[in-house]
PDB file of C-alpha atoms in Angstrom:
ATOM      1  CA  MET A  25     -97.740 -89.377-111.493  1.00  0.00           C
ATOM      2  CA  HIS A  26    -101.060 -90.755-110.248  1.00  0.00           C
ATOM      3  CA  PRO A  27    -101.661 -94.356-111.394  1.00  0.00           C
ATOM      4  CA  THR A  28    -105.150 -95.764-111.763  1.00  0.00           C
ATOM      5  CA  ASP A  29    -105.354 -99.531-112.222  1.00  0.00           C
ATOM      6  CA  SER A  30    -108.404-100.614-114.185  1.00  0.00           C
ATOM      7  CA  THR A  31    -107.669-104.265-114.949  1.00  0.00           C
ATOM      8  CA  HIS A  32    -105.847-107.117-113.290  1.00  0.00           C
ATOM      9  CA  SER A  33    -105.040-110.469-114.829  1.00  0.00           C
ATOM     10  CA  SER A  34    -102.385-112.985-113.920  1.00  0.00           C
ATOM     11  CA  TRP A  35    -100.088-114.941-116.181  1.00  0.00           C
ATOM     12  CA  SER A  36     -97.244-117.389-115.635  1.00  0.00           C
ATOM     13  CA  GLY A  37     -98.701-118.375-112.264  1.00  0.00           C
ATOM     14  CA  HIS A  38     -97.245-115.571-110.128  1.00  0.00           C
ATOM     15  CA  ARG A  39     -96.709-112.541-112.352  1.00  0.00           C
ATOM     16  CA  THR A  40     -99.338-109.883-112.950  1.00  0.00           C
ATOM     17  CA  VAL A  41    -100.301-107.629-115.839  1.00  0.00           C
ATOM     18  CA  ARG A  42    -101.707-104.339-114.613  1.00  0.00           C
ATOM     19  CA  GLY A  43    -103.420-101.883-116.908  1.00  0.00           C
ATOM     20  CA  GLY A  44    -104.881 -98.483-116.376  1.00  0.00           C
ATOM     21  CA  THR A  45    -103.911 -94.863-116.711  1.00  0.00           C
ATOM     22  CA  VAL A  46    -101.457 -92.396-115.202  1.00  0.00           C
ATOM     23  CA  GLU A  47    -101.709 -88.624-115.191  1.00  0.00           C
ATOM     24  CA  VAL A  48     -98.524 -86.728-116.012  1.00  0.00           C
ATOM     25  CA  ASN A  49     -98.510 -82.924-116.398  1.00  0.00           C
ATOM     26  CA  SER A  50    -102.315 -82.934-116.823  1.00  0.00           C
ATOM     27  CA  VAL A  51    -102.134 -85.556-119.598  1.00  0.00           C
ATOM     28  CA  THR A  52    -103.739 -88.971-119.087  1.00  0.00           C
ATOM     29  CA  LEU A  53    -101.735 -91.844-120.584  1.00  0.00           C
ATOM     30  CA  GLY A  54    -102.907 -95.444-120.975  1.00  0.00           C
ATOM     31  CA  ILE A  55    -100.361 -97.919-119.577  1.00  0.00           C
ATOM     32  CA  GLU A  56     -99.808-101.618-118.973  1.00  0.00           C
ATOM     33  CA  GLN A  57     -97.241-103.084-116.621  1.00  0.00           C
ATOM     34  CA  PHE A  58     -95.845-106.624-116.598  1.00  0.00           C
ATOM     35  CA  GLY A  59     -93.910-108.208-113.769  1.00  0.00           C
ATOM     36  CA  ASP A  60     -92.836-107.032-110.354  1.00  0.00           C
ATOM     37  CA  PRO A  61     -92.464-103.252-109.842  1.00  0.00           C
ATOM     38  CA  ALA A  62     -89.477-103.980-107.571  1.00  0.00           C
ATOM     39  CA  ASP A  63     -87.537-105.409-110.560  1.00  0.00           C
ATOM     40  CA  ARG A  64     -85.413-103.326-112.939  1.00  0.00           C
ATOM     41  CA  LEU A  65     -87.554-101.203-115.251  1.00  0.00           C
ATOM     42  CA  ILE A  66     -87.842-101.550-119.002  1.00  0.00           C
ATOM     43  CA  LEU A  67     -89.905 -98.744-120.551  1.00  0.00           C
ATOM     44  CA  CYS A  68     -91.252 -99.726-123.977  1.00  0.00           C
ATOM     45  CA  ALA A  69     -91.332 -96.495-125.969  1.00  0.00           C
ATOM     46  CA  GLY A  70     -91.216 -95.703-129.649  1.00  0.00           C
ATOM     47  CA  GLY A  71     -94.542 -97.002-130.924  1.00  0.00           C
ATOM     48  CA  THR A  72     -97.724 -94.953-131.076  1.00  0.00           C
ATOM     49  CA  THR A  73     -99.655 -97.431-128.946  1.00  0.00           C
ATOM     50  CA  MET A  74     -98.723 -99.983-126.322  1.00  0.00           C
ATOM     51  CA  LEU A  75     -99.781-102.662-128.811  1.00  0.00           C
ATOM     52  CA  SER A  76     -96.574-101.889-130.738  1.00  0.00           C
ATOM     53  CA  TRP A  77     -94.948-104.057-128.051  1.00  0.00           C
ATOM     54  CA  PRO A  78     -96.328-107.636-128.272  1.00  0.00           C
ATOM     55  CA  ASP A  79     -97.724-109.287-125.135  1.00  0.00           C
ATOM     56  CA  GLU A  80     -95.362-112.231-125.639  1.00  0.00           C
ATOM     57  CA  LEU A  81     -92.288-109.969-125.647  1.00  0.00           C
ATOM     58  CA  CYS A  82     -93.384-108.049-122.537  1.00  0.00           C
ATOM     59  CA  ALA A  83     -94.236-111.288-120.717  1.00  0.00           C
ATOM     60  CA  ALA A  84     -90.873-112.859-121.625  1.00  0.00           C
ATOM     61  CA  LEU A  85     -88.980-109.791-120.370  1.00  0.00           C
ATOM     62  CA  ALA A  86     -90.953-109.870-117.119  1.00  0.00           C
ATOM     63  CA  ARG A  87     -90.253-113.591-116.675  1.00  0.00           C
ATOM     64  CA  GLY A  88     -86.582-112.648-116.944  1.00  0.00           C
ATOM     65  CA  GLY A  89     -86.871-110.450-113.850  1.00  0.00           C
ATOM     66  CA  ARG A  90     -87.800-107.114-115.379  1.00  0.00           C
ATOM     67  CA  HIS A  91     -90.648-104.695-114.658  1.00  0.00           C
ATOM     68  CA  VAL A  92     -91.988-103.867-118.124  1.00  0.00           C
ATOM     69  CA  VAL A  93     -94.113-100.775-118.771  1.00  0.00           C
ATOM     70  CA  ARG A  94     -95.665-100.027-122.159  1.00  0.00           C
ATOM     71  CA  TYR A  95     -97.884 -97.043-122.856  1.00  0.00           C
ATOM     72  CA  ASP A  96     -99.985 -95.241-125.437  1.00  0.00           C
ATOM     73  CA  LEU A  97     -98.693 -91.890-126.628  1.00  0.00           C
ATOM     74  CA  ARG A  98    -101.020 -88.971-126.020  1.00  0.00           C
ATOM     75  CA  ASP A  99    -103.935 -88.916-128.449  1.00  0.00           C
ATOM     76  CA  SER A 100    -103.528 -92.675-129.056  1.00  0.00           C
ATOM     77  CA  GLY A 101    -105.200 -95.807-127.713  1.00  0.00           C
ATOM     78  CA  ALA A 102    -106.295 -95.498-124.080  1.00  0.00           C
ATOM     79  CA  SER A 103    -104.528 -92.154-123.603  1.00  0.00           C
ATOM     80  CA  LEU A 104    -106.356 -88.843-123.481  1.00  0.00           C
ATOM     81  CA  THR A 105    -107.507 -87.821-126.932  1.00  0.00           C
ATOM     82  CA  LEU A 106    -107.895 -84.170-127.837  1.00  0.00           C
ATOM     83  CA  ASP A 107    -109.467 -82.542-130.853  1.00  0.00           C
ATOM     84  CA  PRO A 108    -106.692 -82.599-133.485  1.00  0.00           C
ATOM     85  CA  GLU A 109    -107.870 -79.245-134.824  1.00  0.00           C
ATOM     86  CA  THR A 110    -107.448 -77.534-131.438  1.00  0.00           C
ATOM     87  CA  PRO A 111    -104.974 -79.439-129.238  1.00  0.00           C
ATOM     88  CA  ALA A 112    -104.167 -77.992-125.819  1.00  0.00           C
ATOM     89  CA  TYR A 113    -100.427 -78.259-126.518  1.00  0.00           C
ATOM     90  CA  THR A 114     -97.964 -77.260-129.224  1.00  0.00           C
ATOM     91  CA  LEU A 115     -94.984 -79.035-130.755  1.00  0.00           C
ATOM     92  CA  ARG A 116     -92.793 -76.737-128.650  1.00  0.00           C
ATOM     93  CA  ASP A 117     -94.578 -78.012-125.498  1.00  0.00           C
ATOM     94  CA  LEU A 118     -93.787 -81.600-126.488  1.00  0.00           C
ATOM     95  CA  GLY A 119     -90.140 -80.683-126.920  1.00  0.00           C
ATOM     96  CA  ARG A 120     -90.010 -79.139-123.443  1.00  0.00           C
ATOM     97  CA  VAL A 121     -91.494 -82.263-121.865  1.00  0.00           C
ATOM     98  CA  SER A 122     -89.099 -84.523-123.765  1.00  0.00           C
ATOM     99  CA  HIS A 123     -86.115 -82.380-122.794  1.00  0.00           C
ATOM    100  CA  LYS A 124     -87.041 -82.524-119.093  1.00  0.00           C
ATOM    101  CA  GLY A 125     -87.430 -86.315-119.114  1.00  0.00           C
TER     102      GLY A 125
END
């Protein structure tokens, strides 16, 4: 995974929200992180975009001592978007990636 931070803004005095992208298996995903990376991780998954997880919720979790990461699924939001008529992956490929994780 190769993170690229593109924005920095602080909240709650000492905590930071970091946004940018990561590249995983040649796919670029848009991400945002709240809190201290040294804290226990909460990965917000299940929505199509990171906006499925409200800022207020992510900030509250981070204030509680958690490192919160939310992300856009591929082909959504800030993540790499491919032509839907000719994607570079198949449903079977997605299953293999999910099974490995």
